[in-house]
Coordinates of C-alpha atoms and ligand atoms in Angstrom, one line a residue:
M1 CA 25.9 -16.1 -15.7
D2 CA 26.3 -17.0 -19.4
K3 CA 29.4 -16.0 -21.4
I4 CA 30.3 -15.8 -25.0
R5 CA 33.6 -17.3 -26.2
I6 CA 34.9 -16.1 -29.6
I7 CA 38.0 -17.1 -31.6
G8 CA 38.5 -14.1 -33.8
G9 CA 39.8 -13.7 -37.3
T10 CA 37.3 -15.5 -39.5
P11 CA 35.6 -13.3 -42.2
L12 CA 31.8 -13.5 -41.9
K13 CA 30.3 -15.0 -45.1
G14 CA 26.8 -15.9 -46.0
N15 CA 23.3 -14.7 -45.1
I16 CA 21.9 -13.2 -41.9
R17 CA 18.2 -12.7 -41.4
I18 CA 17.2 -9.5 -39.7
G19 CA 14.4 -9.7 -37.2
G20 CA 11.6 -7.3 -36.1
A21 CA 12.7 -4.1 -34.5
K22 CA 12.9 -4.3 -30.7
N23 CA 12.6 -0.5 -30.3
S24 CA 9.4 -0.5 -32.4
A25 CA 7.8 -3.6 -31.0
L26 CA 8.0 -2.4 -27.4
K27 CA 6.1 0.8 -28.2
L28 CA 3.6 -1.0 -30.4
M29 CA 2.8 -3.4 -27.5
C30 CA 2.0 -0.4 -25.3
A31 CA -0.5 0.8 -28.0
S32 CA -2.7 -2.3 -27.0
I33 CA -3.7 -0.3 -23.9
L34 CA -5.5 2.2 -26.2
T35 CA -8.2 -0.3 -27.5
D36 CA -10.9 -2.6 -26.1
G37 CA -10.2 -4.8 -29.1
V38 CA -7.4 -7.2 -30.0
L39 CA -4.0 -5.9 -31.3
T40 CA -2.0 -8.5 -33.1
L41 CA 1.6 -7.9 -34.0
T42 CA 3.6 -10.1 -36.4
N43 CA 7.4 -10.2 -37.0
V44 CA 7.9 -9.9 -33.2
P45 CA 11.5 -10.7 -32.2
R46 CA 12.2 -13.3 -29.4
L47 CA 13.9 -11.0 -26.9
A48 CA 14.0 -10.6 -23.1
D49 CA 12.7 -7.0 -23.4
I50 CA 9.6 -8.2 -25.3
R51 CA 8.9 -10.7 -22.6
T52 CA 9.3 -8.1 -19.9
T53 CA 6.9 -5.8 -21.7
A54 CA 4.4 -8.6 -22.0
Q55 CA 4.7 -9.1 -18.3
L56 CA 4.1 -5.4 -17.8
L57 CA 0.9 -5.6 -19.9
E58 CA -0.2 -8.7 -18.1
S59 CA 0.2 -7.0 -14.8
L60 CA -2.3 -4.4 -16.1
G61 CA -4.7 -7.2 -16.8
I62 CA -4.2 -7.4 -20.6
E63 CA -4.4 -10.9 -21.9
V64 CA -1.2 -11.6 -23.9
A65 CA -0.6 -14.6 -26.0
F66 CA 2.6 -15.5 -28.0
E67 CA 2.0 -17.6 -31.0
T68 CA 5.4 -19.0 -31.6
P69 CA 5.8 -21.1 -34.8
D70 CA 8.0 -24.2 -34.9
G71 CA 11.4 -23.7 -36.3
D72 CA 14.4 -21.9 -35.0
G73 CA 14.1 -18.2 -35.0
A74 CA 10.8 -18.0 -37.0
P75 CA 9.2 -14.6 -36.0
Q76 CA 6.4 -14.8 -33.5
R77 CA 2.9 -13.3 -33.4
L78 CA 1.8 -11.5 -30.4
V79 CA -1.9 -11.2 -29.6
M80 CA -3.0 -8.6 -26.9
N81 CA -6.5 -8.0 -25.7
G82 CA -6.8 -4.4 -24.4
G83 CA -10.4 -5.1 -23.3
T84 CA -9.3 -7.1 -20.3
L85 CA -7.2 -4.3 -18.7
N86 CA -8.3 -3.9 -15.0
N87 CA -5.3 -2.1 -13.4
T88 CA -3.5 1.2 -14.1
V89 CA -0.4 0.7 -11.8
A90 CA 2.9 -0.2 -13.5
E91 CA 5.1 -1.5 -10.7
Y92 CA 8.7 -0.7 -10.1
D93 CA 9.8 -4.3 -10.3
I94 CA 9.0 -4.5 -14.0
V95 CA 9.5 -0.9 -15.2
R96 CA 13.0 -0.7 -13.6
K97 CA 14.2 -3.5 -16.0
M98 CA 13.4 -1.5 -19.1
R99 CA 13.1 2.2 -19.8
A100 CA 10.4 1.7 -22.5
G101 CA 8.0 0.8 -19.6
V102 CA 7.3 4.5 -19.2
L103 CA 5.5 4.3 -22.6
V104 CA 2.4 2.9 -20.8
L105 CA 1.8 6.3 -19.2
G106 CA 0.3 8.1 -22.2
P107 CA -2.0 5.3 -23.3
L108 CA -3.2 4.6 -19.7
L109 CA -4.0 8.3 -19.2
A110 CA -5.7 8.7 -22.5
K111 CA -7.8 5.5 -22.2
H112 CA -8.5 5.2 -18.5
G113 CA -7.9 8.8 -17.2
K114 CA -5.3 7.7 -14.6
A115 CA -2.0 6.0 -14.2
R116 CA 0.6 5.2 -11.6
V117 CA 3.9 4.3 -13.3
S118 CA 7.2 3.7 -11.7
L119 CA 10.1 6.0 -12.9
P120 CA 12.0 3.9 -15.4
G121 CA 15.3 2.0 -15.4
G122 CA 17.0 0.6 -18.5
C123 CA 20.6 0.8 -19.7
A124 CA 22.9 2.8 -17.5
I125 CA 23.9 5.2 -20.2
G126 CA 23.2 8.6 -18.6
T127 CA 20.5 10.2 -16.4
R128 CA 17.8 9.7 -19.0
P129 CA 15.0 11.9 -17.5
V130 CA 11.3 11.8 -18.5
D131 CA 10.5 15.5 -18.0
L132 CA 9.5 16.0 -21.6
H133 CA 7.0 13.1 -21.4
L134 CA 5.5 14.7 -18.3
K135 CA 5.4 18.3 -19.5
G136 CA 3.8 17.2 -22.8
L137 CA 1.1 15.2 -21.0
Q138 CA 0.4 18.2 -18.7
L139 CA -0.1 20.4 -21.7
L140 CA -2.8 17.9 -22.8
G141 CA -4.5 18.5 -19.4
A142 CA -3.0 15.7 -17.2
E143 CA -2.3 16.5 -13.5
I144 CA 0.9 14.9 -12.6
E145 CA 2.9 14.5 -9.4
L146 CA 5.8 12.3 -8.3
D147 CA 5.3 10.1 -5.3
G148 CA 7.7 7.6 -3.9
G149 CA 9.5 6.9 -7.2
Y150 CA 6.2 6.8 -9.1
I151 CA 4.6 9.1 -11.6
V152 CA 1.1 9.6 -10.5
A153 CA -1.1 11.1 -13.2
V154 CA -4.8 11.8 -13.6
A155 CA -7.0 13.3 -16.3
P156 CA -10.5 13.2 -14.7
N157 CA -12.2 14.8 -17.7
G158 CA -10.0 13.1 -20.3
L159 CA -7.1 14.7 -22.3
T160 CA -7.5 17.7 -24.6
G161 CA -5.5 18.3 -27.7
A162 CA -2.8 21.0 -27.5
E163 CA 0.3 22.3 -29.2
V164 CA 3.4 20.7 -27.7
T165 CA 6.8 22.0 -28.8
F166 CA 9.7 19.8 -27.6
P167 CA 12.8 21.8 -26.7
F168 CA 14.9 19.0 -28.2
V169 CA 14.2 15.8 -30.0
S170 CA 13.0 12.8 -27.8
V171 CA 11.9 9.5 -29.3
G172 CA 10.2 8.3 -26.2
A173 CA 8.4 11.6 -25.5
T174 CA 7.2 11.8 -29.1
E175 CA 5.8 8.3 -28.9
N176 CA 4.1 8.8 -25.5
L177 CA 2.4 12.0 -26.7
M178 CA 1.4 10.6 -30.1
M179 CA -0.3 7.6 -28.4
A180 CA -2.0 9.8 -25.7
A181 CA -3.2 12.3 -28.4
T182 CA -5.1 9.6 -30.4
L183 CA -7.9 9.6 -27.8
A184 CA -7.7 13.3 -26.7
K185 CA -10.5 15.7 -27.5
G186 CA -9.5 17.8 -30.6
T187 CA -6.2 18.3 -32.4
T188 CA -2.7 17.9 -31.0
R189 CA 0.4 19.2 -32.8
L190 CA 3.8 17.9 -31.8
I191 CA 6.5 20.3 -32.9
N192 CA 10.1 19.3 -33.1
A193 CA 9.0 15.7 -33.0
A194 CA 11.4 12.8 -33.4
R195 CA 11.6 11.5 -37.0
E196 CA 12.9 8.0 -36.3
P197 CA 11.4 5.2 -38.5
E198 CA 10.0 3.6 -35.3
I199 CA 7.7 6.6 -35.0
V200 CA 6.4 6.0 -38.5
D201 CA 5.9 2.3 -37.6
L202 CA 3.9 3.2 -34.5
A203 CA 1.8 5.8 -36.4
E204 CA 1.0 3.2 -39.1
C205 CA -0.2 0.8 -36.5
L206 CA -2.3 3.5 -34.7
K207 CA -3.8 4.5 -38.0
A208 CA -4.8 0.8 -38.6
M209 CA -6.5 1.0 -35.2
G210 CA -8.5 4.0 -36.4
A211 CA -6.3 6.9 -35.2
R212 CA -6.0 10.1 -37.4
I213 CA -2.3 11.0 -37.6
Q214 CA -0.5 13.1 -40.2
G215 CA 3.2 14.0 -40.6
A216 CA 4.8 11.0 -38.7
G217 CA 8.4 10.9 -40.0
S218 CA 8.6 14.7 -40.2
D219 CA 9.3 17.1 -37.4
T220 CA 5.6 18.1 -37.0
I221 CA 3.0 15.5 -36.3
E222 CA -0.7 16.3 -36.2
I223 CA -3.1 14.1 -34.4
Q224 CA -6.9 14.5 -34.4
G225 CA -8.4 12.7 -31.4
V226 CA -11.0 10.1 -32.0
E227 CA -13.6 8.5 -29.6
S228 CA -12.1 5.1 -29.5
L229 CA -9.6 2.8 -31.3
N230 CA -10.3 -0.6 -32.6
G231 CA -8.1 -3.7 -32.8
A232 CA -5.8 -4.3 -35.8
E233 CA -3.0 -6.5 -37.1
H234 CA 0.4 -4.9 -37.8
A235 CA 3.9 -6.3 -38.9
V236 CA 6.8 -4.9 -36.9
M237 CA 9.4 -3.2 -39.1
P238 CA 12.8 -4.8 -39.5
D239 CA 15.4 -3.8 -36.9
R240 CA 17.7 -1.1 -38.3
I241 CA 20.0 -1.3 -35.3
E242 CA 20.4 -5.1 -35.7
T243 CA 21.0 -4.4 -39.4
G244 CA 23.7 -1.8 -38.7
T245 CA 25.3 -4.1 -36.0
Y246 CA 25.7 -7.0 -38.4
A247 CA 26.9 -4.8 -41.2
M248 CA 29.7 -3.5 -38.9
A249 CA 30.5 -7.1 -37.8
V250 CA 30.8 -8.2 -41.4
A251 CA 33.0 -5.2 -42.2
A252 CA 35.2 -5.6 -39.1
T253 CA 36.0 -9.2 -40.2
R254 CA 36.5 -8.1 -43.8
G255 CA 33.7 -10.5 -44.8
D256 CA 31.0 -10.6 -47.4
A257 CA 27.4 -11.2 -46.3
T258 CA 23.8 -10.3 -47.1
L259 CA 21.5 -9.0 -44.5
I260 CA 18.2 -10.5 -45.5
G261 CA 15.1 -8.4 -44.9
A262 CA 17.1 -5.3 -44.0
R263 CA 15.6 -1.9 -45.0
P264 CA 18.5 0.3 -46.0
D265 CA 16.1 3.3 -46.3
T266 CA 15.7 3.3 -42.5
L267 CA 19.5 3.4 -41.6
G268 CA 19.9 7.2 -42.2
A269 CA 23.5 8.4 -41.9
A270 CA 24.8 5.0 -40.7
I271 CA 25.2 3.9 -44.3
A272 CA 27.1 7.0 -45.4
S273 CA 29.4 6.7 -42.4
M274 CA 30.2 3.1 -43.2
E275 CA 30.8 4.0 -46.8
A276 CA 33.1 6.8 -45.8
A277 CA 35.1 4.2 -43.8
G278 CA 35.4 2.0 -46.9
V279 CA 32.6 -0.5 -46.4
I280 CA 30.8 -1.5 -49.6
V281 CA 27.0 -1.4 -49.1
D282 CA 24.9 -2.7 -52.0
R283 CA 21.1 -2.6 -51.9
V284 CA 19.9 -6.0 -53.2
P285 CA 16.3 -7.1 -53.8
D286 CA 16.0 -9.0 -50.4
G287 CA 18.1 -6.6 -48.3
M288 CA 21.6 -5.3 -48.1
R289 CA 25.0 -6.9 -49.1
I290 CA 28.0 -5.8 -47.1
R291 CA 31.6 -6.2 -48.2
C292 CA 34.8 -4.6 -47.0
G293 CA 38.3 -4.3 -48.3
A294 CA 40.6 -1.7 -46.7
L295 CA 39.1 0.3 -43.9
V296 CA 39.9 4.0 -43.3
G297 CA 39.2 6.3 -40.4
T298 CA 36.2 8.6 -40.5
D299 CA 34.6 11.0 -38.1
V300 CA 31.1 10.1 -36.7
M301 CA 28.7 12.2 -34.6
T302 CA 25.5 10.7 -33.1
E303 CA 22.4 12.7 -33.8
P304 CA 18.6 12.2 -33.9
Y305 CA 17.4 10.5 -37.0
P306 CA 18.3 10.8 -39.8
G307 CA 21.7 11.4 -38.2
F308 CA 24.0 8.6 -37.1
P309 CA 22.2 6.6 -34.4
T310 CA 23.5 6.6 -30.8
D311 CA 22.5 2.9 -30.8
L312 CA 25.3 2.1 -33.3
Q313 CA 28.0 4.3 -31.8
A314 CA 29.7 1.6 -29.8
Q315 CA 29.7 -0.9 -32.8
M316 CA 31.1 1.8 -35.1
M317 CA 33.9 2.5 -32.7
A318 CA 34.8 -1.2 -32.6
L319 CA 34.9 -1.2 -36.4
L320 CA 37.0 2.0 -36.6
S321 CA 39.4 0.6 -34.0
T322 CA 40.8 -1.6 -36.9
A323 CA 40.7 1.1 -39.6
Q324 CA 43.8 2.8 -41.0
G325 CA 44.2 6.3 -39.6
A326 CA 42.2 8.2 -37.0
S327 CA 38.5 8.8 -36.3
M328 CA 36.7 11.2 -34.0
V329 CA 33.6 9.6 -32.5
T330 CA 31.3 12.2 -30.8
E331 CA 28.2 11.2 -28.7
T332 CA 25.6 14.0 -28.5
I333 CA 22.6 12.1 -27.3
F334 CA 23.7 10.5 -24.0
E335 CA 26.4 11.8 -21.6
N336 CA 27.7 8.5 -20.4
R337 CA 27.8 6.2 -23.4
F338 CA 31.5 5.3 -23.6
M339 CA 31.6 2.4 -21.2
H340 CA 32.9 0.2 -24.0
V341 CA 36.1 2.3 -24.3
P342 CA 38.1 0.8 -21.5
E343 CA 37.0 -2.7 -22.6
L344 CA 38.0 -2.1 -26.2
S345 CA 41.3 -0.7 -24.9
R346 CA 41.9 -4.0 -23.1
M347 CA 41.7 -5.6 -26.5
G348 CA 44.5 -3.4 -27.9
A349 CA 42.3 -0.5 -29.3
S350 CA 43.9 2.9 -29.1
I351 CA 41.2 5.3 -27.9
N352 CA 41.4 8.6 -26.0
L353 CA 38.4 10.2 -24.4
H354 CA 37.9 13.9 -24.4
G355 CA 34.5 14.7 -22.9
R356 CA 31.9 13.7 -25.4
S357 CA 34.4 12.7 -28.1
A358 CA 36.6 9.7 -28.5
M359 CA 39.7 9.8 -30.6
V360 CA 40.2 6.4 -32.1
R361 CA 43.5 5.6 -33.7
G362 CA 43.3 2.5 -35.8
V363 CA 45.5 -0.5 -34.9
H364 CA 46.6 -3.2 -37.2
R365 CA 45.0 -5.9 -35.2
L366 CA 43.0 -6.2 -32.0
T367 CA 43.9 -9.0 -29.6
G368 CA 41.4 -11.3 -27.7
A369 CA 40.8 -10.7 -24.0
Q370 CA 38.4 -11.2 -21.2
V371 CA 35.9 -8.3 -21.3
M372 CA 32.8 -7.3 -19.4
A373 CA 29.6 -6.2 -21.1
T374 CA 28.0 -3.1 -19.5
D375 CA 25.0 -2.2 -21.6
L376 CA 23.2 -3.6 -24.6
R377 CA 25.0 -1.9 -27.5
A378 CA 28.4 -1.8 -25.7
S379 CA 28.1 -5.6 -25.3
V380 CA 27.7 -6.2 -28.9
A381 CA 30.5 -3.9 -29.7
L382 CA 32.8 -6.2 -27.7
V383 CA 31.5 -9.2 -29.7
I384 CA 32.4 -7.3 -33.0
A385 CA 35.8 -6.6 -31.6
G386 CA 36.2 -10.2 -30.6
L387 CA 35.2 -11.4 -34.1
A388 CA 37.9 -9.1 -35.6
A389 CA 40.6 -9.9 -33.0
Q390 CA 43.4 -12.4 -33.0
G391 CA 42.9 -15.1 -30.4
E392 CA 40.3 -15.8 -27.8
T393 CA 37.8 -13.3 -26.4
I394 CA 35.4 -14.0 -23.6
V395 CA 32.5 -11.6 -23.1
N396 CA 31.1 -11.8 -19.6
R397 CA 27.7 -10.7 -18.4
I398 CA 25.9 -11.2 -21.7
Y399 CA 22.4 -10.9 -20.3
H400 CA 22.4 -7.4 -21.8
L401 CA 22.8 -9.0 -25.2
D402 CA 19.7 -11.1 -24.7
R403 CA 17.7 -8.0 -24.2
G404 CA 18.3 -6.9 -27.8
Y405 CA 19.8 -9.5 -30.0
E406 CA 18.0 -12.7 -30.9
R407 CA 20.2 -15.8 -31.3
L408 CA 23.3 -13.6 -31.9
D409 CA 25.7 -16.5 -31.5
V410 CA 23.7 -18.8 -33.9
K411 CA 23.4 -16.1 -36.6
L412 CA 27.1 -15.3 -36.5
A413 CA 28.1 -19.0 -36.4
A414 CA 26.0 -19.6 -39.5
C415 CA 28.3 -17.2 -41.3
G416 CA 31.5 -19.0 -40.2
A417 CA 32.2 -17.2 -36.9
Q418 CA 33.9 -19.3 -34.2
I419 CA 31.5 -18.3 -31.4
E420 CA 29.9 -20.3 -28.6
R421 CA 27.7 -19.5 -25.7
I422 CA 28.9 -21.0 -22.4
A423 CA 26.3 -21.5 -19.8
G424 CA 27.4 -20.3 -16.4
Ligands
LIG501 C1 17.1 7.1 -27.4 C2 17.5 7.4 -28.8 C3 16.9 6.3 -29.7 C4 17.4 4.9 -29.1 C5 17.1 4.8 -27.6 C6 17.7 3.5 -27.0 C7 17.8 9.5 -30.0 C8 17.2 10.9 -30.2 N1 17.0 8.7 -29.2 O1 15.6 7.1 -27.3 O2 17.3 6.5 -31.0 O3 16.8 3.9 -29.8 O4 17.6 5.9 -27.0 O5 19.0 3.7 -26.8 O6 18.8 9.2 -30.5 N2 15.6 13.5 -22.6 C9 15.3 14.4 -21.6 N3 14.0 14.4 -21.1 C10 13.0 13.5 -21.5 C11 13.3 12.6 -22.5 C12 14.6 12.6 -23.0 O7 16.1 15.1 -21.1 O8 11.9 13.6 -21.0 C13 16.9 13.4 -23.1 C14 17.6 12.1 -22.9 O9 18.3 12.0 -21.7 C15 18.6 12.1 -24.1 C16 17.8 12.8 -25.2 O10 16.8 13.6 -24.5 O11 19.7 12.9 -23.8 C17 17.1 11.9 -26.2 O12 16.3 11.0 -25.5 P1 15.1 10.1 -26.1 O13 15.1 10.2 -27.5 O14 13.9 10.4 -25.3 O15 15.6 8.7 -25.6 P2 14.9 7.4 -26.0 O16 13.5 7.5 -26.3 O17 15.4 6.5 -24.9

C-alpha cells in the first residue's frame, strides 16, 4: 500500500490549480441515465471515485469514454451515452466502494421504471442511512422493498410529481429526488431541500438537458416533469472542498499561495471561519490568495450549506491545532467523524473529545509521526498536520486520498512542500 512521506516546516508558496468538484461530477455522471442522448462533462477530475462511477455506469450498459488530454493534470472530458443502457441492477461490488452509487436509483426509476441497487458503502463516518431517498421516491409513486442488501424499486406506471418535505437537509436525497422528478408526470416541490453549490451545478446540467427546474440553491426546488431529456455538454464546477483544503494547508504552514480557478462564492462559512482564525483570504481575478500570519483559536460548527462544511472539519481541526488559544469544533452532520483526533494527538495536538464536540488547545508546534489515514477528509487533515509539523511524518493507507484528491503530492511539492509518495 502506498504511503506519503512529508518533512514538515516549509511554508507553501506559489500557485495551486483547483480541479473539478468530485462531489458534483459523481452526481452529474448519474444524470446520464436520464437521457437516450450523449451527456458530455468537461473539467472532470482524475480520481478513483470517478473511475468507480464510470464502472458503475458501464455495468448498466452505458458507453463511457474518457477523453484525456496530454499533459499532467489537464482536466478530462467524459462522454456518456445513456441510450445504450440495458441493465437496471447496480451491484454490491461497485456500490459498496462509494456511497454516491445510490444516486443511480432515482434516474433508473424515472427513466426505466425499475431499479435494483445495492445499499451503499463509502467512508466509515457514521451510519449514513438512505431512508430520505426512499421515502421521497415513494411519495413520487415508487414501490420499494429491501431484499438481501438491495433496494428493489419499481414504478410500473412511471413516477408522478408530489410535494416532498425533508425532515432535515440531505444533499444526496435532494439530488436523487431532483433527478427523478425531471421525468415524473406533473410538478414536484422539494421542501427543506439542500442548498449546496453542487445541487445548483446538477440543476444547471439537467436544465441544459431540457429539464424544467426552479429554485435550486434555495430551500424549495420546483421541478416540472418533461417527457424526455436530451444530451448536453456541461463543465463541472471547481471543487470547493479541495479549495478549502489547500487554503488550510497554506495557512497551516504560514505560507502564501494562490488557488487558481477557486470560486470563493461557493465556500460559504468556511471563509469566515478561516478569517476568524487569522487567515488572510483575498479574492483575486483568477481565484483566491491565501496568506497567514498569527493564527488564533476560533469555534467552528459544521452545518448544511452555507454553514461550515463537514467535509472541511478535519482539515480545520489540523489548522487550529497550531493556533494560539482554544477552539471548539462541533460536528453536527455525522456522528462518527472524529477519527482523525487520535492520529492528530499522536503528532502532539492537544484535543479532548466531548460527544459531538472537540476542544482543541493550540500547541506551538506539531511533531512528525507515523499516522494512519481512516477516511478521505481525515487523511488529508493528517497531510496538513504533517506539512506544519517539525520532522518526518508518514501517512499510511493513502488510498483514501486518491478517491478525492488529484495529484495531491505533486500540487503540494510544486509549492515547495517536501513530500513524496512511496510505492508499497
Ligand atoms: C454529506 C454532506 C455533504 C458532503 C458529503 C460527503 C451535508 C448536509 N451533507 O452529503 O456536504 O459533501 O456528505 O461527505 O453536510 N441522512 C439520513 N437519511 C438519509 C440521508 C441522510 O438520515 O436518507 C442523514 C445522514 O446520515 C447525515 C445527514 O442526514 O447525518 C446529511 O446527509 P446527506 O447530506 O444526505 O449526506 P451526503 O449526501 O452524503
